[in-house]
Amino acid sequence: MSRKLLAWLNTFPGIPMSIDLINYEFMSAGMAGMAMSLIQGTYIVERFISGAYIAEYQFKVIYRAKPNSPDKRLNADELLDRLGDWASSQKPDIGEGLEVQEIEQATRASLFARMEDGWEDHQIFMRMTYKVTPRK
């Protein structure tokens, strides 16, 4: 699931030119970067008699930048909110027997961490609900 979602997130057309790709749970120190991180493991929210079920996958996207003004700090949040808006309007292919029901941005972007050298991590929380249909 994480691999499919990460590949899809990397198709976001607004990724800054200074960032090669959105990584999985890792960003290098001292340079701009983006990462997707799992918030908690996938869990089932509804089961059906047929054996199918609805599951929820919660993740966040982090953007590391070194803003030197309030305007650039707001730009970091705006970038993440654009990514969240873009993602919320999509239904990516996540694999056979899996159907995305909804992807939603659960929070607007905000500052997550500030490092001593001026680098900051901003984040958004996302939630994907999908249906799993068992193979016959």
mmCIF file of N, CA, C and O in Angstrom, residues 59-111:
data_model
loop_
_atom_site.group_PDB
_atom_site.id
_atom_site.type_symbol
_atom_site.label_atom_id
_atom_site.label_comp_id
_atom_site.label_asym_id
_atom_site.label_seq_id
_atom_site.Cartn_x
_atom_site.Cartn_y
_atom_site.Cartn_z
ATOM 1 N N PHE A 59 -1.840 8.781 6.823
ATOM 2 C CA PHE A 59 -0.446 9.137 6.572
ATOM 3 C C PHE A 59 -0.304 10.653 6.613
ATOM 4 O O PHE A 59 -1.287 11.383 6.640
ATOM 5 N N LYS A 60 0.933 11.096 6.652
ATOM 6 C CA LYS A 60 1.185 12.530 6.571
ATOM 7 C C LYS A 60 2.262 12.781 5.532
ATOM 8 O O LYS A 60 3.041 11.886 5.192
ATOM 9 N N VAL A 61 2.268 14.007 5.028
ATOM 10 C CA VAL A 61 3.309 14.434 4.104
ATOM 11 C C VAL A 61 4.033 15.590 4.779
ATOM 12 O O VAL A 61 3.403 16.535 5.273
ATOM 13 N N ILE A 62 5.348 15.480 4.827
ATOM 14 C CA ILE A 62 6.187 16.474 5.496
ATOM 15 C C ILE A 62 7.013 17.190 4.429
ATOM 16 O O ILE A 62 7.518 16.557 3.491
ATOM 17 N N TYR A 63 7.153 18.477 4.605
ATOM 18 C CA TYR A 63 7.968 19.291 3.700
ATOM 19 C C TYR A 63 9.009 20.018 4.536
ATOM 20 O O TYR A 63 8.682 20.746 5.454
ATOM 21 N N ARG A 64 10.279 19.780 4.241
ATOM 22 C CA ARG A 64 11.389 20.444 4.938
ATOM 23 C C ARG A 64 11.891 21.600 4.081
ATOM 24 O O ARG A 64 12.218 21.422 2.913
ATOM 25 N N ALA A 65 11.915 22.774 4.687
ATOM 26 C CA ALA A 65 12.363 23.981 3.991
ATOM 27 C C ALA A 65 13.139 24.858 4.971
ATOM 28 O O ALA A 65 13.087 24.640 6.181
ATOM 29 N N LYS A 66 13.831 25.828 4.431
ATOM 30 C CA LYS A 66 14.566 26.781 5.265
ATOM 31 C C LYS A 66 14.049 28.186 4.940
ATOM 32 O O LYS A 66 14.707 28.964 4.241
ATOM 33 N N PRO A 67 12.852 28.494 5.441
ATOM 34 C CA PRO A 67 12.278 29.807 5.147
ATOM 35 C C PRO A 67 12.990 30.885 5.955
ATOM 36 O O PRO A 67 13.327 30.692 7.114
ATOM 37 N N ASN A 68 13.223 32.020 5.325
ATOM 38 C CA ASN A 68 13.889 33.110 6.034
ATOM 39 C C ASN A 68 12.974 34.327 6.181
ATOM 40 O O ASN A 68 13.443 35.414 6.463
ATOM 41 N N SER A 69 11.671 34.073 5.981
ATOM 42 C CA SER A 69 10.693 35.153 6.164
ATOM 43 C C SER A 69 9.324 34.521 6.420
ATOM 44 O O SER A 69 9.103 33.355 6.059
ATOM 45 N N PRO A 70 8.407 35.283 7.004
ATOM 46 C CA PRO A 70 7.041 34.760 7.190
ATOM 47 C C PRO A 70 6.399 34.375 5.861
ATOM 48 O O PRO A 70 5.666 33.386 5.785
ATOM 49 N N ASP A 71 6.679 35.130 4.795
ATOM 50 C CA ASP A 71 6.109 34.831 3.486
ATOM 51 C C ASP A 71 6.563 33.453 2.995
ATOM 52 O O ASP A 71 5.753 32.662 2.508
ATOM 53 N N LYS A 72 7.851 33.142 3.142
ATOM 54 C CA LYS A 72 8.361 31.837 2.707
ATOM 55 C C LYS A 72 7.837 30.712 3.600
ATOM 56 O O LYS A 72 7.627 29.593 3.135
ATOM 57 N N ARG A 73 7.611 31.001 4.866
ATOM 58 C CA ARG A 73 7.026 30.014 5.776
ATOM 59 C C ARG A 73 5.597 29.690 5.327
ATOM 60 O O ARG A 73 5.186 28.537 5.282
ATOM 61 N N LEU A 74 4.850 30.717 4.963
ATOM 62 C CA LEU A 74 3.488 30.517 4.451
ATOM 63 C C LEU A 74 3.506 29.787 3.109
ATOM 64 O O LEU A 74 2.620 28.966 2.834
ATOM 65 N N ASN A 75 4.512 30.033 2.291
ATOM 66 C CA ASN A 75 4.643 29.305 1.020
ATOM 67 C C ASN A 75 4.764 27.802 1.248
ATOM 68 O O ASN A 75 4.220 27.008 0.478
ATOM 69 N N ALA A 76 5.483 27.403 2.283
ATOM 70 C CA ALA A 76 5.641 25.973 2.604
ATOM 71 C C ALA A 76 4.287 25.359 2.938
ATOM 72 O O ALA A 76 3.952 24.274 2.452
ATOM 73 N N ASP A 77 3.509 26.059 3.760
ATOM 74 C CA ASP A 77 2.172 25.550 4.102
ATOM 75 C C ASP A 77 1.272 25.498 2.871
ATOM 76 O O ASP A 77 0.523 24.542 2.675
ATOM 77 N N GLU A 78 1.358 26.534 2.037
ATOM 78 C CA GLU A 78 0.520 26.578 0.842
ATOM 79 C C GLU A 78 0.855 25.448 -0.125
ATOM 80 O O GLU A 78 -0.038 24.876 -0.758
ATOM 81 N N LEU A 79 2.129 25.102 -0.247
ATOM 82 C CA LEU A 79 2.523 23.983 -1.096
ATOM 83 C C LEU A 79 1.872 22.691 -0.610
ATOM 84 O O LEU A 79 1.295 21.933 -1.392
ATOM 85 N N LEU A 80 1.943 22.447 0.681
ATOM 86 C CA LEU A 80 1.344 21.225 1.227
ATOM 87 C C LEU A 80 -0.175 21.228 1.071
ATOM 88 O O LEU A 80 -0.776 20.195 0.773
ATOM 89 N N ASP A 81 -0.802 22.378 1.268
ATOM 90 C CA ASP A 81 -2.254 22.443 1.097
ATOM 91 C C ASP A 81 -2.653 22.202 -0.362
ATOM 92 O O ASP A 81 -3.664 21.548 -0.634
ATOM 93 N N ARG A 82 -1.844 22.677 -1.316
ATOM 94 C CA ARG A 82 -2.116 22.382 -2.731
ATOM 95 C C ARG A 82 -1.983 20.882 -2.996
ATOM 96 O O ARG A 82 -2.798 20.297 -3.714
ATOM 97 N N LEU A 83 -0.958 20.250 -2.403
ATOM 98 C CA LEU A 83 -0.801 18.804 -2.551
ATOM 99 C C LEU A 83 -2.021 18.092 -1.968
ATOM 100 O O LEU A 83 -2.569 17.172 -2.580
ATOM 101 N N GLY A 84 -2.468 18.516 -0.796
ATOM 102 C CA GLY A 84 -3.646 17.904 -0.170
ATOM 103 C C GLY A 84 -4.901 18.084 -0.994
ATOM 104 O O GLY A 84 -5.703 17.153 -1.143
ATOM 105 N N ASP A 85 -5.094 19.277 -1.558
ATOM 106 C CA ASP A 85 -6.260 19.531 -2.413
ATOM 107 C C ASP A 85 -6.202 18.662 -3.659
ATOM 108 O O ASP A 85 -7.197 18.078 -4.085
ATOM 109 N N TRP A 86 -5.016 18.565 -4.268
ATOM 110 C CA TRP A 86 -4.826 17.722 -5.447
ATOM 111 C C TRP A 86 -5.139 16.262 -5.105
ATOM 112 O O TRP A 86 -5.885 15.598 -5.820
ATOM 113 N N ALA A 87 -4.577 15.781 -4.004
ATOM 114 C CA ALA A 87 -4.774 14.381 -3.609
ATOM 115 C C ALA A 87 -6.245 14.087 -3.311
ATOM 116 O O ALA A 87 -6.745 13.011 -3.648
ATOM 117 N N SER A 88 -6.927 15.036 -2.693
ATOM 118 C CA SER A 88 -8.328 14.834 -2.328
ATOM 119 C C SER A 88 -9.246 14.740 -3.542
ATOM 120 O O SER A 88 -10.368 14.254 -3.434
ATOM 121 N N SER A 89 -8.776 15.183 -4.690
ATOM 122 C CA SER A 89 -9.599 15.131 -5.898
ATOM 123 C C SER A 89 -9.253 13.925 -6.770
ATOM 124 O O SER A 89 -9.734 13.820 -7.895
ATOM 125 N N GLN A 90 -8.432 13.008 -6.269
ATOM 126 C CA GLN A 90 -7.949 11.860 -7.038
ATOM 127 C C GLN A 90 -8.440 10.538 -6.434
ATOM 128 O O GLN A 90 -8.791 10.479 -5.270
ATOM 129 N N LYS A 91 -8.398 9.511 -7.239
ATOM 130 C CA LYS A 91 -8.602 8.137 -6.769
ATOM 131 C C LYS A 91 -7.532 7.280 -7.437
ATOM 132 O O LYS A 91 -7.747 6.750 -8.523
ATOM 133 N N PRO A 92 -6.373 7.163 -6.797
ATOM 134 C CA PRO A 92 -5.267 6.433 -7.436
ATOM 135 C C PRO A 92 -5.521 4.933 -7.512
ATOM 136 O O PRO A 92 -6.315 4.379 -6.747
ATOM 137 N N ASP A 93 -4.817 4.290 -8.425
ATOM 138 C CA ASP A 93 -4.832 2.832 -8.530
ATOM 139 C C ASP A 93 -3.900 2.297 -7.445
ATOM 140 O O ASP A 93 -2.703 2.583 -7.456
ATOM 141 N N ILE A 94 -4.450 1.551 -6.501
ATOM 142 C CA ILE A 94 -3.620 1.023 -5.408
ATOM 143 C C ILE A 94 -3.458 -0.500 -5.475
ATOM 144 O O ILE A 94 -2.919 -1.099 -4.562
ATOM 145 N N GLY A 95 -3.937 -1.103 -6.555
ATOM 146 C CA GLY A 95 -3.716 -2.529 -6.728
ATOM 147 C C GLY A 95 -4.995 -3.294 -6.999
ATOM 148 O O GLY A 95 -6.103 -2.811 -6.759
ATOM 149 N N GLU A 96 -4.810 -4.508 -7.480
ATOM 150 C CA GLU A 96 -5.932 -5.375 -7.811
ATOM 151 C C GLU A 96 -6.719 -5.747 -6.565
ATOM 152 O O GLU A 96 -6.145 -6.093 -5.523
ATOM 153 N N GLY A 97 -8.035 -5.663 -6.654
ATOM 154 C CA GLY A 97 -8.906 -6.001 -5.533
ATOM 155 C C GLY A 97 -9.002 -4.898 -4.494
ATOM 156 O O GLY A 97 -9.629 -5.079 -3.449
ATOM 157 N N LEU A 98 -8.372 -3.749 -4.759
ATOM 158 C CA LEU A 98 -8.392 -2.612 -3.841
ATOM 159 C C LEU A 98 -8.987 -1.413 -4.574
ATOM 160 O O LEU A 98 -8.542 -1.078 -5.678
ATOM 161 N N GLU A 99 -9.973 -0.776 -3.970
ATOM 162 C CA GLU A 99 -10.622 0.369 -4.611
ATOM 163 C C GLU A 99 -10.682 1.543 -3.642
ATOM 164 O O GLU A 99 -11.276 1.439 -2.561
ATOM 165 N N VAL A 100 -10.059 2.637 -4.016
ATOM 166 C CA VAL A 100 -10.084 3.835 -3.184
ATOM 167 C C VAL A 100 -11.506 4.368 -3.134
ATOM 168 O O VAL A 100 -12.147 4.571 -4.167
ATOM 169 N N GLN A 101 -12.001 4.562 -1.933
ATOM 170 C CA GLN A 101 -13.315 5.169 -1.730
ATOM 171 C C GLN A 101 -13.178 6.680 -1.632
ATOM 172 O O GLN A 101 -13.964 7.417 -2.194
ATOM 173 N N GLU A 102 -12.152 7.119 -0.869
ATOM 174 C CA GLU A 102 -11.947 8.547 -0.666
ATOM 175 C C GLU A 102 -10.537 8.800 -0.144
ATOM 176 O O GLU A 102 -10.002 8.017 0.632
ATOM 177 N N ILE A 103 -9.966 9.902 -0.578
ATOM 178 C CA ILE A 103 -8.740 10.422 0.026
ATOM 179 C C ILE A 103 -9.078 11.828 0.471
ATOM 180 O O ILE A 103 -9.665 12.598 -0.291
ATOM 181 N N GLU A 104 -8.755 12.145 1.707
ATOM 182 C CA GLU A 104 -9.048 13.482 2.195
ATOM 183 C C GLU A 104 -7.903 14.029 3.022
ATOM 184 O O GLU A 104 -7.191 13.294 3.693
ATOM 185 N N GLN A 105 -7.756 15.327 2.924
ATOM 186 C CA GLN A 105 -6.787 16.033 3.746
ATOM 187 C C GLN A 105 -7.468 16.260 5.093
ATOM 188 O O GLN A 105 -8.464 16.967 5.180
ATOM 189 N N ALA A 106 -6.939 15.655 6.142
ATOM 190 C CA ALA A 106 -7.570 15.721 7.465
ATOM 191 C C ALA A 106 -7.219 17.000 8.214
ATOM 192 O O ALA A 106 -7.945 17.399 9.122
ATOM 193 N N THR A 107 -6.116 17.645 7.866
ATOM 194 C CA THR A 107 -5.717 18.916 8.493
ATOM 195 C C THR A 107 -5.138 19.827 7.430
ATOM 196 O O THR A 107 -4.623 19.358 6.417
ATOM 197 N N ARG A 108 -5.182 21.097 7.667
ATOM 198 C CA ARG A 108 -4.468 22.044 6.819
ATOM 199 C C ARG A 108 -3.007 22.015 7.266
ATOM 200 O O ARG A 108 -2.679 21.555 8.365
ATOM 201 N N ALA A 109 -2.130 22.501 6.447
ATOM 202 C CA ALA A 109 -0.698 22.458 6.734
ATOM 203 C C ALA A 109 -0.342 23.314 7.947
ATOM 204 O O ALA A 109 -0.964 24.342 8.202
ATOM 205 N N SER A 110 0.672 22.845 8.661
ATOM 206 C CA SER A 110 1.154 23.601 9.818
ATOM 207 C C SER A 110 2.611 23.243 10.097
ATOM 208 O O SER A 110 3.113 22.219 9.636
ATOM 209 N N LEU A 111 3.254 24.107 10.875
ATOM 210 C CA LEU A 111 4.626 23.866 11.295
ATOM 211 C C LEU A 111 4.650 22.661 12.224
ATOM 212 O O LEU A 111 3.841 22.539 13.135
#
